[in-house]
Short mmCIF file of C-alpha atoms and ligand atoms in Angstrom, two decimals:
data_model
loop_
_atom_site.label_atom_id
_atom_site.label_comp_id
_atom_site.label_asym_id
_atom_site.label_seq_id
_atom_site.Cartn_x
_atom_site.Cartn_y
_atom_site.Cartn_z
CA MET A 180 -1.40 -18.12 -29.49
CA PRO A 181 1.52 -17.34 -31.90
CA ALA A 182 4.66 -19.48 -31.49
CA PHE A 183 6.92 -16.41 -31.19
CA PRO A 184 8.00 -14.65 -29.13
CA ARG A 185 8.34 -17.69 -26.92
CA PHE A 186 7.06 -16.82 -23.45
CA THR A 187 7.69 -19.13 -20.51
CA PRO A 188 4.84 -21.55 -19.77
CA LEU A 189 4.08 -19.45 -16.66
CA ILE A 190 3.78 -16.19 -18.58
CA SER A 191 1.82 -17.85 -21.40
CA ALA A 192 -0.67 -19.15 -18.84
CA LEU A 193 -1.18 -15.86 -17.05
CA PRO A 194 -4.10 -13.59 -17.88
CA ALA A 195 -3.13 -10.02 -18.87
CA THR A 196 -4.30 -8.71 -15.51
CA VAL A 197 -4.52 -5.04 -14.69
CA PRO A 198 -4.85 -5.07 -10.91
CA PHE A 199 -6.14 -1.53 -10.81
CA VAL A 200 -8.03 0.52 -13.36
CA GLY A 201 -6.61 4.00 -12.88
CA PRO A 202 -8.69 7.18 -12.82
CA GLU A 203 -7.06 8.20 -16.08
CA ALA A 204 -8.36 5.02 -17.77
CA ILE A 205 -11.82 5.60 -16.30
CA GLU A 206 -11.82 9.11 -17.76
CA ARG A 207 -10.72 7.79 -21.17
CA ASN A 208 -13.08 4.82 -21.23
CA ARG A 209 -16.20 6.52 -19.88
CA GLY A 210 -15.68 10.03 -21.20
CA LEU A 211 -15.86 11.44 -17.68
CA THR A 212 -13.75 13.96 -15.78
CA VAL A 213 -12.39 13.20 -12.30
CA LYS A 214 -13.12 16.24 -10.11
CA ALA A 215 -12.41 14.64 -6.73
CA ARG A 216 -9.57 12.11 -6.88
CA ILE A 217 -10.27 10.24 -3.68
CA GLY A 218 -10.02 6.61 -4.74
CA ALA A 219 -6.38 5.54 -4.90
CA ASN A 220 -5.28 6.34 -1.32
CA GLU A 221 -3.05 9.07 -2.59
CA ASN A 222 -2.55 12.11 -0.43
CA GLY A 223 -4.50 15.01 -1.93
CA PHE A 224 -2.92 17.40 0.57
CA GLY A 225 0.25 17.02 -1.48
CA PRO A 226 3.91 17.02 -0.52
CA ALA A 227 5.55 19.68 1.62
CA PRO A 228 6.47 22.99 -0.11
CA SER A 229 10.07 22.17 0.90
CA VAL A 230 9.78 18.88 -1.01
CA ILE A 231 8.51 20.61 -4.15
CA GLU A 232 11.40 23.04 -3.84
CA ALA A 233 13.88 20.13 -3.61
CA MET A 234 12.30 18.52 -6.66
CA CYS A 235 12.59 21.71 -8.68
CA ALA A 236 16.22 22.06 -7.63
CA ALA A 237 16.89 18.47 -8.70
CA ALA A 238 15.14 18.82 -12.05
CA GLY A 239 18.16 20.27 -13.82
CA GLU A 240 20.26 17.31 -12.63
CA THR A 241 17.87 14.76 -14.07
CA TRP A 242 20.29 13.95 -16.89
CA LYS A 243 22.28 12.02 -14.23
CA TYR A 244 21.27 8.57 -13.00
CA ALA A 245 20.57 8.44 -9.28
CA ASP A 246 23.25 6.89 -7.07
CA PRO A 247 22.67 3.15 -7.61
CA GLU A 248 23.56 2.47 -3.94
CA ASN A 249 21.05 5.05 -2.70
CA PHE A 250 23.65 5.91 -0.09
CA ALA A 251 22.31 9.28 1.06
CA LEU A 252 18.72 8.09 1.33
CA LYS A 253 19.69 5.01 3.31
CA GLN A 254 21.76 7.16 5.68
CA ALA A 255 18.88 9.58 6.16
CA LEU A 256 16.32 6.81 6.66
CA ALA A 257 18.58 5.04 9.18
CA ALA A 258 18.99 8.26 11.15
CA HIS A 259 15.24 8.86 11.04
CA LEU A 260 14.27 5.31 12.02
CA GLY A 261 17.03 4.63 14.54
CA CYS A 262 18.62 1.69 12.72
CA LYS A 263 21.67 1.16 10.51
CA PRO A 264 21.79 1.99 6.80
CA GLU A 265 22.58 -1.71 6.25
CA ASN A 266 19.10 -2.52 7.55
CA ILE A 267 17.52 -0.74 4.62
CA ALA A 268 16.80 -1.58 1.01
CA VAL A 269 15.38 1.12 -1.24
CA GLY A 270 13.03 0.51 -4.18
CA GLU A 271 10.55 2.06 -6.58
CA GLY A 272 7.69 2.04 -4.13
CA ILE A 273 6.54 -0.85 -1.98
CA ASP A 274 4.97 -2.40 -5.05
CA SER A 275 8.34 -2.92 -6.61
CA LEU A 276 9.82 -4.30 -3.37
CA LEU A 277 6.92 -6.79 -3.06
CA GLY A 278 7.74 -8.14 -6.51
CA LEU A 279 11.40 -8.53 -5.57
CA ILE A 280 10.62 -10.31 -2.31
CA VAL A 281 8.33 -12.78 -4.05
CA ARG A 282 11.00 -13.38 -6.66
CA MET A 283 13.59 -13.98 -3.94
CA VAL A 284 11.64 -16.68 -2.11
CA ILE A 285 8.98 -18.22 -4.36
CA ASP A 286 9.50 -21.02 -6.81
CA PRO A 287 6.50 -22.00 -8.97
CA GLY A 288 3.92 -23.89 -6.99
CA LEU A 289 5.02 -22.81 -3.51
CA PRO A 290 2.27 -21.63 -1.20
CA VAL A 291 1.99 -17.94 -0.22
CA VAL A 292 -0.37 -16.89 2.56
CA THR A 293 -2.35 -13.64 2.52
CA SER A 294 -5.83 -12.46 3.53
CA PHE A 295 -8.70 -12.81 1.09
CA GLY A 296 -9.39 -9.36 -0.31
CA ALA A 297 -6.11 -7.84 0.90
CA TYR A 298 -3.80 -5.67 -1.16
CA PRO A 299 -4.14 -7.07 -4.74
CA THR A 300 -0.79 -5.96 -6.09
CA PHE A 301 0.88 -8.49 -3.84
CA ASN A 302 -1.29 -11.27 -5.32
CA PHE A 303 -0.39 -10.00 -8.77
CA HIS A 304 3.30 -10.50 -8.03
CA VAL A 305 2.70 -13.96 -6.53
CA ALA A 306 0.87 -14.99 -9.71
CA GLY A 307 3.67 -13.53 -11.82
CA HIS A 308 6.20 -15.76 -10.10
CA GLY A 309 4.04 -18.85 -10.15
CA GLY A 310 3.28 -18.93 -6.40
CA ARG A 311 0.10 -20.56 -5.16
CA LEU A 312 -2.03 -18.12 -3.17
CA VAL A 313 -3.54 -19.44 0.03
CA THR A 314 -6.09 -16.93 1.34
CA VAL A 315 -7.53 -16.50 4.82
CA PRO A 316 -10.81 -14.63 5.30
CA TYR A 317 -10.86 -11.41 7.33
CA ALA A 318 -12.43 -11.73 10.75
CA ASN A 319 -14.55 -8.76 11.87
CA ASP A 320 -13.04 -6.71 9.06
CA ARG A 321 -9.52 -7.23 10.37
CA GLU A 322 -6.84 -9.48 9.01
CA ASP A 323 -7.08 -12.68 11.05
CA LEU A 324 -3.68 -13.20 12.69
CA ASP A 325 -4.57 -16.61 14.11
CA GLY A 326 -5.98 -17.72 10.78
CA LEU A 327 -2.89 -16.55 8.92
CA LEU A 328 -0.62 -18.41 11.34
CA GLU A 329 -2.68 -21.56 11.05
CA ALA A 330 -2.48 -21.36 7.24
CA VAL A 331 1.28 -20.85 7.35
CA ARG A 332 1.72 -23.93 9.55
CA ARG A 333 -0.72 -26.10 7.61
CA GLU A 334 0.85 -25.27 4.24
CA ASN A 335 4.43 -25.01 5.49
CA ALA A 336 4.39 -21.71 3.59
CA PRO A 337 7.66 -19.87 2.95
CA LEU A 338 5.94 -16.48 2.66
CA VAL A 339 3.13 -14.60 4.41
CA TYR A 340 1.94 -11.09 3.63
CA PHE A 341 0.20 -8.88 6.13
CA ALA A 342 -0.48 -5.11 6.08
CA ASN A 343 -0.77 -3.15 9.31
CA PRO A 344 -2.70 -0.87 9.09
CA ASP A 345 -4.65 -2.71 6.46
CA ASN A 346 -5.87 -1.86 3.02
CA PRO A 347 -8.78 -2.01 2.04
CA MET A 348 -10.53 -1.93 5.46
CA GLY A 349 -8.34 0.59 7.28
CA SER A 350 -8.26 -1.69 10.34
CA TRP A 351 -5.15 -2.38 12.45
CA TRP A 352 -3.61 -4.50 15.16
CA ASP A 353 -1.61 -3.22 18.10
CA ALA A 354 2.17 -3.59 18.20
CA ASP A 355 2.13 -6.38 20.82
CA SER A 356 -0.11 -8.56 18.66
CA ILE A 357 2.15 -8.06 15.65
CA VAL A 358 5.26 -8.91 17.66
CA ALA A 359 3.54 -11.98 19.09
CA PHE A 360 2.49 -13.07 15.56
CA ALA A 361 6.05 -12.59 14.27
CA GLY A 362 7.40 -14.56 17.21
CA ALA A 363 5.02 -17.45 16.60
CA LEU A 364 5.84 -17.75 12.90
CA PRO A 365 8.10 -20.66 11.90
CA GLU A 366 11.53 -19.26 11.03
CA THR A 367 11.14 -20.93 7.63
CA CYS A 368 8.42 -18.44 6.79
CA LEU A 369 9.31 -14.97 5.62
CA MET A 370 6.84 -12.34 6.80
CA ILE A 371 6.22 -9.20 4.82
CA LEU A 372 4.83 -6.63 7.26
CA ASP A 373 3.53 -3.93 4.92
CA GLU A 374 3.47 -0.64 6.80
CA ALA A 375 2.44 1.64 3.93
CA TYR A 376 0.11 3.50 6.34
CA CYS A 377 2.35 3.47 9.42
CA GLU A 378 2.41 7.26 9.78
CA THR A 379 -1.35 7.64 10.05
CA GLY A 380 -2.02 4.87 12.57
CA PRO A 381 -2.62 5.40 16.27
CA ALA A 382 0.33 5.44 18.64
CA GLY A 383 0.97 1.87 19.73
CA ALA A 384 -0.05 0.18 16.47
CA MET A 385 3.49 0.03 15.12
CA PRO A 386 6.14 -2.19 16.71
CA ALA A 387 9.23 -0.11 17.53
CA ILE A 388 11.89 -0.62 14.88
CA PRO A 389 14.33 -2.56 17.15
CA ALA A 390 11.61 -5.00 18.18
CA LEU A 391 11.75 -6.97 14.94
CA ILE A 392 14.96 -5.92 13.30
CA ASP A 393 17.06 -8.92 14.33
CA ARG A 394 14.65 -11.43 12.77
CA PRO A 395 15.97 -12.63 9.41
CA ASN A 396 12.49 -13.73 8.41
CA ILE A 397 10.82 -10.33 8.72
CA ILE A 398 10.79 -7.56 6.15
CA ARG A 399 8.86 -4.37 6.88
CA THR A 400 7.92 -2.24 3.87
CA ARG A 401 7.23 1.49 3.96
CA THR A 402 6.64 4.24 1.45
CA PHE A 403 6.71 7.96 0.70
CA SER A 404 3.48 7.52 -1.29
CA LYS A 405 0.95 8.01 1.48
CA ALA A 406 1.44 10.41 4.38
CA TYR A 407 4.40 12.07 2.60
CA GLY A 408 2.24 12.73 -0.44
CA MET A 409 4.69 11.46 -3.06
CA ALA A 410 2.88 8.55 -4.80
CA GLY A 411 4.03 9.69 -8.22
CA SER A 412 7.68 9.75 -7.15
CA ARG A 413 7.80 5.99 -6.48
CA VAL A 414 10.05 5.85 -3.42
CA GLY A 415 9.69 2.98 -0.95
CA TYR A 416 11.99 1.07 1.36
CA ALA A 417 12.27 -2.16 3.26
CA ILE A 418 13.62 -2.65 6.79
CA SER A 419 15.18 -5.99 7.70
CA THR A 420 18.41 -7.60 8.88
CA PRO A 421 21.45 -6.53 6.86
CA GLU A 422 21.67 -9.99 5.26
CA THR A 423 18.06 -9.89 4.11
CA ALA A 424 18.44 -6.27 2.93
CA GLN A 425 21.50 -7.26 0.91
CA ALA A 426 19.55 -9.95 -0.92
CA PHE A 427 17.64 -7.17 -2.72
CA ASP A 428 20.92 -6.20 -4.41
CA LYS A 429 20.91 -9.50 -6.28
CA VAL A 430 17.65 -8.77 -8.10
CA ARG A 431 16.80 -5.08 -7.89
CA ASN A 432 16.89 -2.62 -10.74
CA HIS A 433 20.01 -0.71 -9.67
CA PHE A 434 19.13 2.42 -11.63
CA GLY A 435 15.42 2.19 -10.91
CA MET A 436 15.20 5.11 -8.51
CA ASN A 437 14.51 8.45 -10.10
CA ARG A 438 16.83 11.25 -9.05
CA ILE A 439 14.04 13.81 -8.48
CA GLY A 440 12.13 11.36 -6.34
CA VAL A 441 15.12 10.56 -4.18
CA SER A 442 15.81 14.31 -3.65
CA ALA A 443 12.18 14.69 -2.70
CA ALA A 444 12.35 11.84 -0.17
CA LEU A 445 15.44 13.34 1.44
CA ALA A 446 13.68 16.70 1.77
CA ALA A 447 10.50 15.05 3.07
CA LEU A 448 12.37 13.32 5.89
CA LYS A 449 13.76 16.68 6.95
CA ASP A 450 10.37 18.31 7.09
CA GLN A 451 8.70 16.38 9.92
CA ALA A 452 6.71 19.48 10.91
CA TYR A 453 4.85 19.30 7.61
CA LEU A 454 4.28 15.60 8.02
CA SER A 455 2.67 16.17 11.45
CA GLU A 456 0.47 18.86 9.99
CA VAL A 457 -0.67 16.59 7.11
CA ILE A 458 -1.37 13.72 9.50
CA GLY A 459 -3.65 16.07 11.40
CA ARG A 460 -5.43 16.98 8.17
CA ILE A 461 -5.78 13.31 7.22
CA ARG A 462 -7.34 12.55 10.60
CA GLY A 463 -9.69 15.54 10.17
CA SER A 464 -10.65 14.29 6.73
CA ARG A 465 -11.33 10.78 8.06
CA ASP A 466 -13.83 12.30 10.47
CA ARG A 467 -15.34 14.36 7.66
CA ILE A 468 -15.81 11.22 5.49
CA ALA A 469 -17.29 9.38 8.44
CA GLY A 470 -19.72 12.25 9.00
CA ILE A 471 -20.81 12.28 5.34
CA ALA A 472 -21.31 8.50 5.47
CA ARG A 473 -23.48 8.68 8.61
CA ALA A 474 -25.53 11.57 7.23
CA ASN A 475 -26.42 9.23 4.39
CA GLY A 476 -27.32 6.29 6.59
CA LEU A 477 -24.08 4.41 5.90
CA GLU A 478 -21.65 3.04 8.48
CA PRO A 479 -18.02 4.23 8.40
CA LEU A 480 -15.42 1.80 9.75
CA ALA A 481 -12.74 3.01 12.12
CA SER A 482 -9.57 3.75 10.14
CA ALA A 483 -5.87 4.02 10.88
CA THR A 484 -5.07 4.92 7.27
CA ASN A 485 -5.59 7.77 4.84
CA PHE A 486 -8.95 6.33 3.72
CA VAL A 487 -12.21 5.20 5.22
CA ALA A 488 -14.08 2.04 4.35
CA ILE A 489 -17.82 2.65 4.48
CA ASP A 490 -20.21 -0.23 5.00
CA CYS A 491 -23.08 0.28 2.54
CA GLY A 492 -25.11 -2.46 4.22
CA ARG A 493 -25.74 -4.62 1.18
CA ASP A 494 -23.79 -6.69 -1.35
CA GLY A 495 -20.95 -6.00 -3.75
CA ALA A 496 -23.29 -5.11 -6.61
CA HIS A 497 -24.83 -2.36 -4.50
CA ALA A 498 -21.45 -0.95 -3.49
CA ARG A 499 -20.30 -1.14 -7.13
CA SER A 500 -23.30 0.90 -8.24
CA ILE A 501 -22.41 3.57 -5.67
CA VAL A 502 -18.79 3.66 -6.92
CA ASP A 503 -19.95 3.91 -10.53
CA GLY A 504 -22.66 6.45 -9.69
CA LEU A 505 -20.21 8.72 -7.85
CA MET A 506 -17.90 8.62 -10.83
CA GLU A 507 -20.72 9.99 -12.96
CA HIS A 508 -20.49 13.06 -10.69
CA GLY A 509 -16.71 13.19 -11.10
CA VAL A 510 -16.04 11.65 -7.68
CA PHE A 511 -13.48 8.82 -8.09
CA ILE A 512 -13.49 6.27 -5.27
CA ARG A 513 -12.83 2.53 -5.10
CA MET A 514 -14.15 -0.53 -3.23
CA PRO A 515 -12.70 -3.79 -1.88
CA GLY A 516 -12.61 -6.71 -4.29
CA GLY A 517 -14.07 -9.76 -2.50
CA ALA A 518 -17.06 -10.62 -0.30
CA PRO A 519 -17.87 -9.78 2.42
CA LEU A 520 -15.51 -6.76 2.27
CA ASN A 521 -17.14 -5.66 -0.97
CA ARG A 522 -20.22 -4.53 0.87
CA CYS A 523 -18.06 -1.45 1.49
CA ILE A 524 -16.87 1.48 -0.56
CA ARG A 525 -13.45 3.00 0.17
CA VAL A 526 -12.93 6.76 0.17
CA SER A 527 -9.49 8.35 0.43
CA THR A 528 -8.98 11.40 2.57
CA GLY A 529 -8.44 14.71 0.78
CA PRO A 530 -8.96 18.43 0.83
CA GLU A 531 -12.27 20.02 1.75
CA SER A 532 -13.11 20.79 -1.89
CA ASP A 533 -13.12 17.04 -2.56
CA MET A 534 -15.16 16.34 0.55
CA ARG A 535 -17.79 18.82 -0.58
CA LEU A 536 -18.10 17.11 -3.97
CA LEU A 537 -18.58 13.79 -2.17
CA GLU A 538 -21.09 15.33 0.19
CA GLU A 539 -23.13 16.71 -2.75
CA ALA A 540 -22.96 13.62 -4.94
CA LEU A 541 -23.51 10.77 -2.45
CA PRO A 542 -27.16 11.48 -1.56
CA LYS A 543 -27.99 11.94 -5.24
CA VAL A 544 -26.39 8.60 -6.12
CA LEU A 545 -28.10 6.76 -3.26
CA LYS A 546 -31.46 8.26 -4.24
CA SER A 547 -31.01 7.19 -7.85
CA LEU A 548 -30.40 3.50 -6.95
C1 LIG B 260 -0.97 -1.88 1.70
C2 LIG B 260 -0.31 -1.16 0.60
N1 LIG B 260 0.96 -1.43 0.27
C3 LIG B 260 1.60 -0.80 -0.71
C4 LIG B 260 0.99 0.19 -1.43
C5 LIG B 260 1.72 0.86 -2.56
O1 LIG B 260 2.80 1.56 -2.12
P1 LIG B 260 3.85 2.20 -3.13
O2 LIG B 260 3.19 3.40 -3.72
O3 LIG B 260 5.01 2.55 -2.29
O4 LIG B 260 4.16 1.18 -4.16
C6 LIG B 260 -0.33 0.54 -1.16
C7 LIG B 260 -1.01 1.59 -1.95
O5 LIG B 260 -2.20 1.68 -2.00
C8 LIG B 260 -0.99 -0.14 -0.11
O6 LIG B 260 -2.27 0.11 0.19
#
């Protein structure tokens, strides 16, 4: 290791982790072409035409920085959600907000509770700030609320992360269970309730916004990347008490939001008719994926998200060979990282052309194994 530049001991000790290998890297590294991009839980149905129009209109203004206070977007989100603009912090996607939250509450060595095999970008941020991950296994393919609570109490943890609905399994808890979990948490523990997939879940899975908004130790994170179809625009937001929301101002990148993305988010909020239509298409696509899985003797798991986890009935190596085999046919999917979740593959919803490619390739891959 060269003496300069001098990195902190923490950074020097960290591996150069890439939490996700993107489809572009797979194309480059394996000389393959992605024909069906149904692995990253993006929304292949795309953003609303009105959103694309707003982005085109904003393109000529891109020489200007976006408003560092994100005033208009906070106003619009507050009106949409039924809370105050002060309850909202805006960031470059949930991923960026997760990093800021960890930075705000974690000193090196402090315990951070999450589920084993849950969203890996969170773990990446915890490692980057020197936190000590304490993981709780899933129970019946759902995040184990009792187990998470027990781990928080045992470790006296200042931070717990939980996604509802969940990635990578697509499972969910009902609103009452989430509210009960939040109520049982020690007030010394900050809870990140990641609601990246809130729009595609069943009615009743999401606590109403006022239910948790007065709790200083709860931050809910949401995004325009999934149902709104704007993953490349990097617009996310957090909902919390005004005091907690304000803390983001101490550490956030004030000019981090891109002007075209913010215009797109404003337009997307206005076009709720398109959102409803897309949610219908996502639900239809979930059924289509489940049908393809069953036709191939595999077991789809119920999903509240824009993807379906499919139990392939064996171990991680078997699921990996299906993921790799599908990519040979140009079908990009992913799979959960740790056992026993890694007996599954994970397929994002998408347009019928993508579903047909999956339908054609999957039996060929299974036969070849
Ligand atoms: C649970 C969860 N949180 C956050 C994200 C990322 O959201 P964003 O694009 O807003 O950073 C994802 C994307 O896959 C996710 O599954």
